[in-house]
Amino acid sequence: MRSTCIHSIGLILLLQGGGLCAAEPLRETVPSRLGRFELKCPVCRQSFMTVACIEANTREGTDRDLFARAVGPQPEYYRISTCPRCGYSGYDADFDTAVIIPPDVRDKILKKPKLKLPQGFTPASDPLDLDAADRYELAITCYQWRQRSDEALAWLHLRASWIARDEGSVLPPDPPFARVMRFVERWRPETREVENQADLEMKLATSIAEATQYGRFNRYQKPYVELALAMILRRHGENRQAGPRINRLAEYPEFSPTLRDAIKRMQASIEKERRHQAEALDHFERALLADQIAAANRCTALYLLGELNRRLGRDREAVTWFDKALESPEPPADLAAWVHQQRGLAAGQDNN
C-alpha cells in the first residue's frame, strides 16, 4: 500500500523525490485541493471518513484519451471511496442514502465470494492508505455484481487505466539520469499559455527522438536519453512506442538496481493499463450497440472507441470508429480536431 502518489508537473521532466517535476515551474496557479467527508456504507452501515477532491485544477494537460492531469492532487485518485469494513466501493453517489443494495449483492459482498481488502487495511485505517488502483478494482467488482450499465463500467475501467498509467510513469531519484535530463532540457519547445501541456511534452519527446537519430548524445548518455524518451511516452500512455524502448532498457547493466526495479514496475503497469483499456473498449462498444449512451455523449464514446483501439494497436478498427465519430451530427469543436488528428495517426500506422 502507499499513502501518497507523486505526480509530475510541467514540461521539462526531472527526477525529484521519486517523481517528476518541472525545471521551470508553471505560472503561479492554485493547485487542486482535497477534503474529508463522512460517508455511510449502504451494505454494512459503517460510517467512515473519505477523501475527495473538492477543487480541481487540470491545467497540467489532457491526454488524447481524455485523462486530464491536475496541478497538485490528481482528482482521479479520489473519485472512488471504499468502506474500510466490507470493501464496498464506488463514487460518492453510490453511498447515497437512497441507494438500495439487493440481498443477493449484499451476500456476495459480505459472505461469498466476499470482497477482499488488502492485508493490513482495517476499519481504523486512513482512506489514503488504500491505493487508488485497489479502490477501482473493488468498485469494478461491485458494479459487476450490481449489474450496472456497460457505460458505467467502461468509465470505471478507463479511469483505472489512467491510474495505472500515472503510477507507472514514476522513476526514483538517480543522479546520472537527472544529469541527462538537465542536458535534454535544451530540446524543449517554447511554452504557450493556450497549448495543452500534454502536447508540449509530446513535442519534447519528438525533439529528443530526432536528436537521438542525429547522434547528439554520446554512448554514455544515450541509454538515459532513451529512458527519458520512454518515460515521457509512458506518461501519456503511448505504450506502443514506449513499451519496446522500456523492454530494451530493462536489463541495461549500467543502470542502478533501483532504476532497473522501477523499469520493471513500469513494464507491469503497461500490462495493467492495457487490460483496463481493453475492458473499457468492450463495455463502450456494448453500450453503443445497445443504445445505452445518451445522444449528447455519443460522439465522445465513438471517439474513445477509436482512441482505445489505436492505443491497443487495432488501427483498422480505430479508423472505423473515428469515422463514425466524424459522422456525428454536432461533434464538439475541440473533440472534432482530435478525431481528425488521431484518425490520421491510426491510418498511418495501419498503412505501415
XYZ file of C-alpha atoms in Angstrom:
352
model
C 0.000 0.000 0.000
C 1.062 3.603 -0.491
C -0.130 6.722 1.252
C 0.748 9.207 -1.475
C 1.337 9.353 -5.185
C 3.857 11.815 -6.548
C 2.644 13.457 -9.722
C 4.664 15.173 -12.419
C 4.182 18.865 -13.085
C 5.199 20.836 -16.127
C 7.069 20.355 -19.350
C 10.712 19.678 -18.517
C 10.840 16.467 -16.551
C 13.432 15.963 -13.838
C 13.702 13.430 -11.074
C 12.898 14.779 -7.654
C 11.867 12.828 -4.600
C 10.755 9.802 -6.618
C 8.595 11.733 -9.039
C 8.844 14.187 -11.862
C 8.815 17.936 -11.631
C 9.256 20.992 -13.810
C 12.657 22.548 -14.347
C 10.774 25.792 -14.919
C 7.549 25.987 -12.896
C 4.252 26.927 -14.452
C 2.961 30.388 -13.720
C 1.535 30.691 -10.232
C -1.703 28.784 -10.014
C -3.948 27.304 -7.345
C -3.450 23.531 -7.100
C -6.240 21.031 -6.667
C -7.466 20.696 -3.092
C -8.624 17.706 -1.077
C -11.221 17.495 1.676
C -12.518 14.842 4.062
C -16.170 13.822 4.184
C -18.201 11.267 6.074
C -19.962 8.507 4.169
C -22.183 5.659 5.320
C -21.885 2.287 3.644
C -25.247 1.031 2.252
C -24.074 -2.583 2.713
C -22.733 -2.861 6.280
C -23.924 0.560 7.584
C -20.403 1.502 8.634
C -19.760 5.258 8.792
C -16.294 6.348 7.734
C -14.314 9.334 6.550
C -13.280 9.536 2.918
C -11.030 11.867 0.952
C -12.284 13.659 -2.154
C -11.041 16.374 -4.488
C -13.095 19.471 -3.703
C -11.392 21.789 -6.200
C -9.643 20.528 -9.335
C -7.103 22.356 -11.465
C -6.381 20.240 -14.548
C -4.002 22.747 -16.110
C -1.255 20.130 -16.420
C -2.668 18.850 -19.686
C -5.074 16.325 -21.188
C -4.026 13.116 -22.922
C -5.862 12.128 -26.088
C -7.921 9.509 -24.218
C -9.280 12.369 -22.049
C -7.080 11.843 -18.979
C -6.844 15.382 -17.582
C -3.924 15.840 -15.192
C -4.085 18.255 -12.294
C -1.667 20.656 -10.712
C -1.437 19.229 -7.204
C -3.547 16.226 -6.150
C -4.936 14.243 -9.083
C -8.770 14.070 -8.870
C -8.930 10.594 -10.443
C -7.194 9.172 -7.372
C -10.051 10.337 -5.147
C -13.195 9.662 -7.168
C -13.694 6.203 -5.649
C -14.347 5.606 -1.953
C -14.100 2.263 -0.170
C -15.822 1.149 3.008
C -12.954 0.054 5.281
C -15.140 -2.596 6.904
C -16.686 -4.545 3.992
C -14.858 -3.148 0.947
C -17.968 -1.818 -0.849
C -16.649 0.796 -3.291
C -17.941 3.387 -5.721
C -18.426 7.067 -6.412
C -19.941 9.301 -3.747
C -23.365 8.784 -5.351
C -23.044 5.045 -4.693
C -23.120 5.828 -0.959
C -26.252 7.974 -1.158
C -28.947 7.158 1.385
C -31.313 6.346 -1.485
C -29.065 3.553 -2.795
C -30.528 0.112 -2.143
C -28.292 -2.949 -2.320
C -30.255 -6.121 -3.177
C -29.877 -9.029 -0.704
C -28.031 -11.234 -3.198
C -25.486 -8.495 -3.882
C -25.103 -7.857 -0.154
C -24.378 -11.561 0.364
C -21.728 -11.516 -2.369
C -20.024 -8.529 -0.757
C -20.177 -9.764 2.843
C -20.153 -13.565 2.568
C -19.350 -15.327 -0.686
C -17.275 -14.692 -2.728
C -16.769 -11.616 -0.443
C -14.776 -8.514 -1.220
C -11.174 -8.771 -0.062
C -9.329 -5.734 1.215
C -5.510 -5.649 1.126
C -3.822 -7.208 4.126
C -3.279 -4.686 6.886
C -6.116 -2.390 5.820
C -8.652 -2.265 8.658
C -11.767 -0.219 9.549
C -9.445 2.054 11.522
C -7.131 2.702 8.558
C -6.855 6.060 6.826
C -8.539 6.010 3.373
C -5.290 7.320 1.885
C -3.614 4.057 2.930
C -5.577 2.196 0.253
C -4.055 2.523 -3.197
C -6.359 4.062 -5.797
C -5.821 1.063 -8.091
C -7.232 -1.237 -5.376
C -10.252 1.036 -4.906
C -11.037 0.964 -8.624
C -10.731 -2.832 -8.737
C -13.175 -3.113 -5.832
C -15.569 -0.636 -7.453
C -15.484 -2.575 -10.732
C -16.390 -5.773 -8.873
C -19.234 -4.007 -7.052
C -20.563 -2.587 -10.327
C -20.462 -6.030 -11.925
C -22.354 -7.599 -9.026
C -24.854 -4.722 -9.015
C -25.305 -5.163 -12.790
C -24.606 -1.534 -13.521
C -24.627 -0.324 -17.132
C -21.887 -1.038 -19.620
C -21.262 2.687 -19.934
C -20.655 2.973 -16.181
C -18.268 0.010 -16.244
C -16.496 1.456 -19.277
C -15.717 4.690 -17.445
C -14.511 2.817 -14.361
C -12.097 0.758 -16.453
C -10.956 3.820 -18.384
C -10.217 5.721 -15.184
C -8.451 2.658 -13.749
C -6.249 2.647 -16.863
C -5.329 6.278 -16.153
C -4.305 5.344 -12.601
C -2.103 2.527 -13.913
C -0.510 4.993 -16.351
C 0.114 7.686 -13.782
C 1.520 5.323 -11.180
C 3.635 3.608 -13.836
C 5.383 6.725 -15.138
C 7.357 7.477 -11.970
C 11.077 6.742 -11.640
C 13.205 7.020 -8.474
C 15.936 9.641 -7.931
C 19.013 8.647 -9.928
C 21.932 11.109 -10.329
C 23.089 10.034 -13.835
C 19.529 10.174 -15.137
C 18.961 13.593 -13.558
C 22.119 14.937 -15.219
C 20.986 13.724 -18.622
C 17.520 15.200 -18.091
C 19.083 18.601 -17.409
C 21.021 18.240 -20.658
C 17.862 17.242 -22.542
C 16.211 20.499 -21.427
C 17.771 22.337 -24.342
C 15.386 20.492 -26.714
C 12.217 21.676 -25.036
C 9.734 23.577 -27.220
C 8.524 27.048 -26.382
C 5.684 27.145 -23.884
C 2.417 28.780 -24.885
C -0.273 29.624 -22.384
C -3.083 28.226 -24.548
C -1.352 24.987 -25.550
C -2.214 21.665 -23.968
C 0.631 20.809 -21.598
C 0.466 17.159 -22.710
C 1.069 18.273 -26.309
C 4.160 20.212 -25.247
C 5.589 17.136 -23.551
C 4.916 15.016 -26.636
C 6.700 17.643 -28.741
C 9.638 17.319 -26.365
C 9.585 13.560 -26.950
C 9.692 14.147 -30.715
C 12.636 16.536 -30.348
C 14.534 14.036 -28.200
C 13.898 11.225 -30.702
C 15.158 13.396 -33.573
C 18.258 14.433 -31.606
C 18.978 10.769 -30.879
C 18.735 9.886 -34.571
C 21.198 12.674 -35.416
C 23.724 11.336 -32.877
C 23.556 14.274 -30.455
C 24.257 12.053 -27.435
C 27.353 10.025 -26.622
C 27.209 6.313 -25.775
C 27.105 7.005 -22.037
C 24.219 9.450 -22.333
C 22.181 7.546 -24.908
C 20.635 4.855 -22.615
C 19.478 7.536 -20.177
C 18.127 9.665 -23.023
C 16.257 6.609 -24.329
C 14.833 6.126 -20.850
C 13.774 9.785 -20.685
C 12.011 9.396 -24.031
C 10.334 6.162 -22.905
C 9.232 7.819 -19.667
C 7.559 10.733 -21.463
C 5.790 8.387 -23.874
C 4.742 6.156 -20.954
C 3.456 9.188 -19.055
C 0.992 9.872 -21.855
C 0.002 6.264 -22.454
C 1.719 5.969 -25.847
C 2.731 2.448 -24.933
C 3.200 1.179 -28.477
C 6.257 3.438 -28.693
C 7.239 3.342 -25.014
C 6.949 -0.420 -24.472
C 9.690 -1.624 -26.855
C 12.092 1.038 -25.553
C 11.382 0.095 -21.949
C 11.838 -3.607 -22.726
C 15.246 -2.925 -24.331
C 16.373 -0.892 -21.335
C 15.084 -3.216 -18.600
C 18.343 -5.157 -18.285
C 20.807 -2.399 -19.151
C 23.757 -3.239 -16.841
C 24.851 0.342 -16.166
C 21.516 1.297 -14.618
C 21.341 1.126 -10.847
C 19.362 -1.786 -9.324
C 16.789 0.707 -8.028
C 16.305 2.125 -11.509
C 16.029 -1.349 -13.061
C 13.379 -2.325 -10.488
C 11.406 0.819 -11.326
C 11.607 -0.009 -15.034
C 10.186 -3.471 -14.330
C 7.306 -1.873 -12.421
C 6.760 0.375 -15.432
C 6.557 -2.710 -17.661
C 3.942 -4.271 -15.350
C 1.953 -1.031 -15.296
C 1.678 -1.080 -19.083
C 0.096 -4.527 -18.965
C -2.354 -3.357 -16.316
C -3.261 -0.252 -18.314
C -3.827 -2.275 -21.478
C -6.065 -4.733 -19.599
C -8.296 -1.909 -18.371
C -8.288 -0.249 -21.803
C -9.458 -3.490 -23.424
C -12.268 -3.799 -20.865
C -13.278 -0.158 -21.337
C -13.344 -0.645 -25.102
C -15.538 -3.739 -24.792
C -18.036 -2.051 -22.472
C -18.218 1.164 -24.530
C -18.940 -0.902 -27.634
C -21.655 -2.895 -25.864
C -23.239 0.301 -24.556
C -23.305 1.858 -28.019
C -24.718 -1.251 -29.687
C -27.410 -1.434 -27.004
C -28.166 2.297 -27.472
C -27.480 2.933 -23.775
C -25.500 6.133 -24.302
C -27.263 9.483 -24.337
C -27.131 11.403 -27.624
C -25.035 14.159 -26.047
C -22.354 11.633 -25.043
C -22.402 9.508 -28.193
C -19.661 11.349 -30.078
C -17.338 11.140 -27.073
C -17.957 7.393 -26.784
C -17.296 6.908 -30.512
C -14.089 8.917 -30.241
C -12.931 6.896 -27.222
C -13.587 3.656 -29.093
C -11.340 4.945 -31.854
C -8.621 6.108 -29.479
C -8.663 2.972 -27.322
C -8.409 0.792 -30.424
C -5.487 2.905 -31.631
C -3.668 2.618 -28.316
C -4.178 -1.143 -28.320
C -2.746 -1.492 -31.825
C -6.053 -2.118 -33.618
C -5.605 0.613 -36.192
C -8.160 -0.530 -38.760
C -10.892 -0.694 -36.111
C -9.734 2.681 -34.772
C -10.213 4.347 -38.173
C -13.718 2.883 -38.424
C -14.757 4.320 -35.059
C -13.115 7.692 -35.730
C -15.105 7.881 -38.971
C -18.305 7.190 -37.039
C -17.405 9.992 -34.634
C -16.917 12.373 -37.563
C -20.376 11.429 -38.830
C -21.970 12.602 -35.562
C -24.442 15.470 -36.125
C -22.718 18.018 -33.916
C -19.337 16.841 -32.589
C -17.830 19.225 -30.009
C -15.382 21.560 -31.759
C -12.378 20.656 -29.612
C -13.096 16.940 -29.902
C -13.560 17.110 -33.683
C -9.983 18.371 -34.087
C -8.691 15.461 -32.015
C -10.753 12.964 -34.040
C -9.088 14.144 -37.257
C -5.636 14.103 -35.678
C -5.895 10.670 -34.060
C -7.554 9.179 -37.139
C -4.528 10.306 -39.137
C -2.200 8.555 -36.709
C -4.211 5.331 -36.836
C -4.470 5.405 -40.633
C -0.715 5.966 -40.906
C 0.039 3.011 -38.622
C -2.405 0.808 -40.496
C -0.644 1.560 -43.782
C 2.798 0.660 -42.410
